[in-house]
Amino acid sequence: VGLNVAADPMFTISYTGVNAGMIINVADDAGMHSSQNEQDSRHYAIAAKIPMLEPSDSAEALYFTKKAYEISEKFDTPVLIKMCTRVSHSQSIVETSERIEPPVKPYQKDASKYVMAPANAKRRHPFVEERTKKLSEFAETSDLNKVEYSSAPEGKKLGIICDSTCYQYAKEVFGDSVSILKLGMVWPLPQKLIKDFAGKVERVVVLEELDPIIETLVKAMGLKAEGKNIFPVTDEFSQGMVASLLGKEFGKEAKTGCSKIDGLPVRPPVMCSGCPHRGLFYTLHKQKCTVMGDIGCYTLGAMPPLSAMDATECMGASVSSIHGFNKATGGETEGKTVAVIGDSTFMHSGMTGLANIAYNQSNSTVIILDNSITGMTGHQQNPTTGFNLRGDPAGKIDLEALCKAMGIKRVRVCDPYNLKETEAAVKEELSVKEPSVIISRRPCALLKYVKHNPPLKVNEEKCRGCKSCMQIGCPSISFKNKKAVIDSTQCVGCGVCSQMCAFGAFEQ
């Protein structure tokens, strides 16, 4: 979904062209393993009139990248490379060649090419259309697309047109028994190659994940093709799906994967032991706040038992959403609604929303979850940490000073490990009739430099089995024999559970 953010300049760069090779890499997530929607980014290539390549394995990912740079410089265009979850997370043998360092192209001043005022843009549009024609001709003979005709009896009965990992699934199911046209360049399509392929087989089936883009374009060429009448438009495909929906007609069976193991414990997605966000979300749930959420590991605050998040759309949406929500309800939701956003997400796309709140003076409370790192995607640094992505010292943005400079007069910091302090901050800021920011600050529990307290223990004599401690969803706490139990191998001694227990059952 990152390409959505970059779409504005991408469409214009298609008109300007590029001085040197430029690749835009996008990874789609069919099956939504970690994305909030299941969009098909091939639409962008067609809409922006930019060539798109789709590798089907690790080796092709390297080769296609090299070819993409060649195409970019030859045709004066950015090139989209579309990956998917399976290609991105898989490994295969890759043969590397000697690294070639191309000379750096000097910058050439050309306002008529790079300044897209309407007068210049009108002159560039015909260039884009002519470029698309040339790219179509290039696709006809490019080794990015390959045809595999089968000499088997079924070879002429069935021809499969496919792209990306669908090629792998087709080969796993059919082997060399059917003819296959593998499209590595999915836009623009090689129309002559496709027509020639279709003319040599009795039946054409388009195998593609998500939207029927290739299928629609093939039909627009006047060819008869099947596709989404067989396969779904949702979720990622697999060998088993292809075998069951198409392969069974030809006597192909789905390969059995790993068998399920009985008795495994349920492992729902939860925040880590000692996660600083847990205390805050417990407080918001306790206060019955309406919570506009954002993108990060803290999105898990929406999961039970915390159940402390009402909406999550995209990065930065929480801050804009609370402003719009409070305005749309005529102020009735003020004092009852908060926005939560991580420190790195705030730097990415939350500042404009906060500027809007400050400028239009909505009585909205924004809570910035400052855990000193970018947690969900792998502990990358961000502008508030004081280090760059290489770990070298860098400029550090002061969140408090930044918020105040943007016009927010009420800015305060609380420690989410301290439930009383956090609850007091939330109550007070929700009660005021002006914009406010709470910075919930505590480093991520997984950071190496963070020193943890000894794990807590449960005094069984004091434990009444009330299960109040289970309300925070800590993976270190379980319930056995009507008593709370702490897993000492996970507990980091944050002490949040001990503050909740009315009987003092949690001890050091």
PDB file of C-alpha atoms in Angstrom, residues 38-160:
ATOM      1  CA  GLU A  38      -5.760  -6.616  -0.921  1.00  0.00           C
ATOM      2  CA  GLN A  39      -5.220  -4.165  -3.751  1.00  0.00           C
ATOM      3  CA  ASP A  40      -3.746  -5.128  -7.099  1.00  0.00           C
ATOM      4  CA  SER A  41      -0.957  -2.691  -7.994  1.00  0.00           C
ATOM      5  CA  ARG A  42      -0.983  -3.656 -11.663  1.00  0.00           C
ATOM      6  CA  HIS A  43      -3.731  -1.065 -12.065  1.00  0.00           C
ATOM      7  CA  TYR A  44      -1.139   1.613 -11.320  1.00  0.00           C
ATOM      8  CA  ALA A  45       1.033   0.572 -14.253  1.00  0.00           C
ATOM      9  CA  ILE A  46      -1.876   0.856 -16.654  1.00  0.00           C
ATOM     10  CA  ALA A  47      -3.176   4.127 -15.214  1.00  0.00           C
ATOM     11  CA  ALA A  48       0.234   5.816 -15.045  1.00  0.00           C
ATOM     12  CA  LYS A  49       1.384   4.240 -18.347  1.00  0.00           C
ATOM     13  CA  ILE A  50       4.551   2.868 -16.787  1.00  0.00           C
ATOM     14  CA  PRO A  51       5.993  -0.558 -17.710  1.00  0.00           C
ATOM     15  CA  MET A  52       5.682  -3.242 -15.032  1.00  0.00           C
ATOM     16  CA  LEU A  53       7.713  -6.414 -14.533  1.00  0.00           C
ATOM     17  CA  GLU A  54       6.726  -9.347 -12.306  1.00  0.00           C
ATOM     18  CA  PRO A  55       9.393 -11.844 -11.189  1.00  0.00           C
ATOM     19  CA  SER A  56       8.312 -15.310 -10.077  1.00  0.00           C
ATOM     20  CA  ASP A  57      11.314 -16.217  -7.889  1.00  0.00           C
ATOM     21  CA  SER A  58      14.497 -14.850  -6.334  1.00  0.00           C
ATOM     22  CA  ALA A  59      16.649 -15.355  -9.425  1.00  0.00           C
ATOM     23  CA  GLU A  60      14.195 -13.469 -11.600  1.00  0.00           C
ATOM     24  CA  ALA A  61      13.972 -10.712  -8.999  1.00  0.00           C
ATOM     25  CA  LEU A  62      17.659 -10.003  -9.579  1.00  0.00           C
ATOM     26  CA  TYR A  63      17.556 -10.439 -13.363  1.00  0.00           C
ATOM     27  CA  PHE A  64      14.382  -8.398 -13.805  1.00  0.00           C
ATOM     28  CA  THR A  65      15.874  -5.577 -11.751  1.00  0.00           C
ATOM     29  CA  LYS A  66      18.837  -5.367 -14.113  1.00  0.00           C
ATOM     30  CA  LYS A  67      16.527  -5.454 -17.125  1.00  0.00           C
ATOM     31  CA  ALA A  68      14.314  -2.817 -15.537  1.00  0.00           C
ATOM     32  CA  TYR A  69      17.226  -0.372 -15.368  1.00  0.00           C
ATOM     33  CA  GLU A  70      17.996  -1.038 -19.028  1.00  0.00           C
ATOM     34  CA  ILE A  71      14.362  -0.443 -19.996  1.00  0.00           C
ATOM     35  CA  SER A  72      14.210   2.682 -17.868  1.00  0.00           C
ATOM     36  CA  GLU A  73      17.175   4.319 -19.554  1.00  0.00           C
ATOM     37  CA  LYS A  74      16.329   3.095 -23.047  1.00  0.00           C
ATOM     38  CA  PHE A  75      12.744   4.336 -23.003  1.00  0.00           C
ATOM     39  CA  ASP A  76      13.142   7.293 -20.626  1.00  0.00           C
ATOM     40  CA  THR A  77      10.644   5.940 -18.115  1.00  0.00           C
ATOM     41  CA  PRO A  78      10.379   4.782 -14.525  1.00  0.00           C
ATOM     42  CA  VAL A  79       9.750   1.027 -14.306  1.00  0.00           C
ATOM     43  CA  LEU A  80       7.534  -0.719 -11.773  1.00  0.00           C
ATOM     44  CA  ILE A  81       8.659  -4.073 -10.377  1.00  0.00           C
ATOM     45  CA  LYS A  82       5.788  -5.853  -8.681  1.00  0.00           C
ATOM     46  CA  MET A  83       6.711  -8.391  -6.038  1.00  0.00           C
ATOM     47  CA  CYS A  84       4.346 -10.414  -3.877  1.00  0.00           C
ATOM     48  CA  THR A  85       4.499 -11.889  -0.402  1.00  0.00           C
ATOM     49  CA  ARG A  86       5.615 -15.356  -1.547  1.00  0.00           C
ATOM     50  CA  VAL A  87       8.467 -14.111  -3.744  1.00  0.00           C
ATOM     51  CA  SER A  88       9.589 -11.634  -1.083  1.00  0.00           C
ATOM     52  CA  HIS A  89       9.640 -14.265   1.677  1.00  0.00           C
ATOM     53  CA  SER A  90      11.072 -17.170  -0.310  1.00  0.00           C
ATOM     54  CA  GLN A  91      14.635 -18.212  -1.048  1.00  0.00           C
ATOM     55  CA  SER A  92      16.078 -19.855  -4.146  1.00  0.00           C
ATOM     56  CA  ILE A  93      19.423 -20.232  -5.883  1.00  0.00           C
ATOM     57  CA  VAL A  94      20.595 -17.007  -7.514  1.00  0.00           C
ATOM     58  CA  GLU A  95      23.598 -16.798  -9.803  1.00  0.00           C
ATOM     59  CA  THR A  96      25.319 -13.448  -9.522  1.00  0.00           C
ATOM     60  CA  SER A  97      27.651 -11.902 -12.035  1.00  0.00           C
ATOM     61  CA  GLU A  98      30.367  -9.292 -11.663  1.00  0.00           C
ATOM     62  CA  ARG A  99      29.068  -6.061 -10.267  1.00  0.00           C
ATOM     63  CA  ILE A 100      29.166  -3.234 -12.785  1.00  0.00           C
ATOM     64  CA  GLU A 101      29.342   0.329 -11.538  1.00  0.00           C
ATOM     65  CA  PRO A 102      27.674   2.501 -14.194  1.00  0.00           C
ATOM     66  CA  PRO A 103      28.927   6.050 -14.619  1.00  0.00           C
ATOM     67  CA  VAL A 104      26.887   8.726 -12.872  1.00  0.00           C
ATOM     68  CA  LYS A 105      24.945  10.683 -15.445  1.00  0.00           C
ATOM     69  CA  PRO A 106      25.339  14.437 -15.121  1.00  0.00           C
ATOM     70  CA  TYR A 107      22.274  16.515 -14.392  1.00  0.00           C
ATOM     71  CA  GLN A 108      20.934  18.232 -17.489  1.00  0.00           C
ATOM     72  CA  LYS A 109      18.876  21.362 -16.979  1.00  0.00           C
ATOM     73  CA  ASP A 110      15.654  21.106 -18.999  1.00  0.00           C
ATOM     74  CA  ALA A 111      12.666  22.988 -17.597  1.00  0.00           C
ATOM     75  CA  SER A 112      10.416  22.042 -20.518  1.00  0.00           C
ATOM     76  CA  LYS A 113      10.907  18.368 -19.593  1.00  0.00           C
ATOM     77  CA  TYR A 114      10.887  18.487 -15.804  1.00  0.00           C
ATOM     78  CA  VAL A 115       8.637  21.422 -14.888  1.00  0.00           C
ATOM     79  CA  MET A 116       5.146  20.005 -15.364  1.00  0.00           C
ATOM     80  CA  ALA A 117       3.209  23.208 -15.785  1.00  0.00           C
ATOM     81  CA  PRO A 118       0.185  22.617 -18.046  1.00  0.00           C
ATOM     82  CA  ALA A 119       1.925  23.946 -21.162  1.00  0.00           C
ATOM     83  CA  ASN A 120       4.856  21.534 -20.748  1.00  0.00           C
ATOM     84  CA  ALA A 121       2.664  18.629 -19.660  1.00  0.00           C
ATOM     85  CA  LYS A 122       0.575  18.916 -22.835  1.00  0.00           C
ATOM     86  CA  ARG A 123       3.720  18.469 -24.913  1.00  0.00           C
ATOM     87  CA  ARG A 124       4.857  15.482 -22.831  1.00  0.00           C
ATOM     88  CA  HIS A 125       1.621  13.484 -23.045  1.00  0.00           C
ATOM     89  CA  PRO A 126       2.110  12.483 -26.721  1.00  0.00           C
ATOM     90  CA  PHE A 127       5.621  11.327 -25.748  1.00  0.00           C
ATOM     91  CA  VAL A 128       4.107   8.996 -23.138  1.00  0.00           C
ATOM     92  CA  GLU A 129       1.679   7.499 -25.671  1.00  0.00           C
ATOM     93  CA  GLU A 130       4.423   6.959 -28.240  1.00  0.00           C
ATOM     94  CA  ARG A 131       6.630   5.414 -25.560  1.00  0.00           C
ATOM     95  CA  THR A 132       3.876   2.920 -24.702  1.00  0.00           C
ATOM     96  CA  LYS A 133       3.745   1.802 -28.335  1.00  0.00           C
ATOM     97  CA  LYS A 134       7.499   1.261 -28.391  1.00  0.00           C
ATOM     98  CA  LEU A 135       7.339  -0.659 -25.115  1.00  0.00           C
ATOM     99  CA  SER A 136       4.632  -2.896 -26.576  1.00  0.00           C
ATOM    100  CA  GLU A 137       6.900  -3.719 -29.510  1.00  0.00           C
ATOM    101  CA  PHE A 138       9.763  -4.386 -27.093  1.00  0.00           C
ATOM    102  CA  ALA A 139       7.590  -6.803 -25.097  1.00  0.00           C
ATOM    103  CA  GLU A 140       6.960  -8.957 -28.179  1.00  0.00           C
ATOM    104  CA  THR A 141      10.556 -10.175 -28.349  1.00  0.00           C
ATOM    105  CA  SER A 142      11.786  -9.614 -24.806  1.00  0.00           C
ATOM    106  CA  ASP A 143      13.091 -12.623 -22.864  1.00  0.00           C
ATOM    107  CA  LEU A 144      11.046 -11.367 -19.927  1.00  0.00           C
ATOM    108  CA  ASN A 145       8.133 -13.206 -21.532  1.00  0.00           C
ATOM    109  CA  LYS A 146       8.567 -16.845 -22.453  1.00  0.00           C
ATOM    110  CA  VAL A 147       6.458 -19.533 -24.130  1.00  0.00           C
ATOM    111  CA  GLU A 148       6.662 -23.196 -23.165  1.00  0.00           C
ATOM    112  CA  TYR A 149       4.816 -25.350 -25.673  1.00  0.00           C
ATOM    113  CA  SER A 150       4.123 -28.900 -24.582  1.00  0.00           C
ATOM    114  CA  SER A 151       4.425 -31.958 -26.791  1.00  0.00           C
ATOM    115  CA  ALA A 152       2.214 -33.948 -24.395  1.00  0.00           C
ATOM    116  CA  PRO A 153      -1.340 -34.956 -25.472  1.00  0.00           C
ATOM    117  CA  GLU A 154      -2.817 -32.164 -23.344  1.00  0.00           C
ATOM    118  CA  GLY A 155      -0.290 -29.667 -24.730  1.00  0.00           C
ATOM    119  CA  LYS A 156      -2.651 -28.371 -27.401  1.00  0.00           C
ATOM    120  CA  LYS A 157      -5.793 -28.820 -25.349  1.00  0.00           C
ATOM    121  CA  LEU A 158      -4.856 -26.309 -22.666  1.00  0.00           C
ATOM    122  CA  GLY A 159      -2.763 -23.158 -22.730  1.00  0.00           C
ATOM    123  CA  ILE A 160      -2.187 -21.244 -19.499  1.00  0.00           C
TER     124      ILE A 160
END
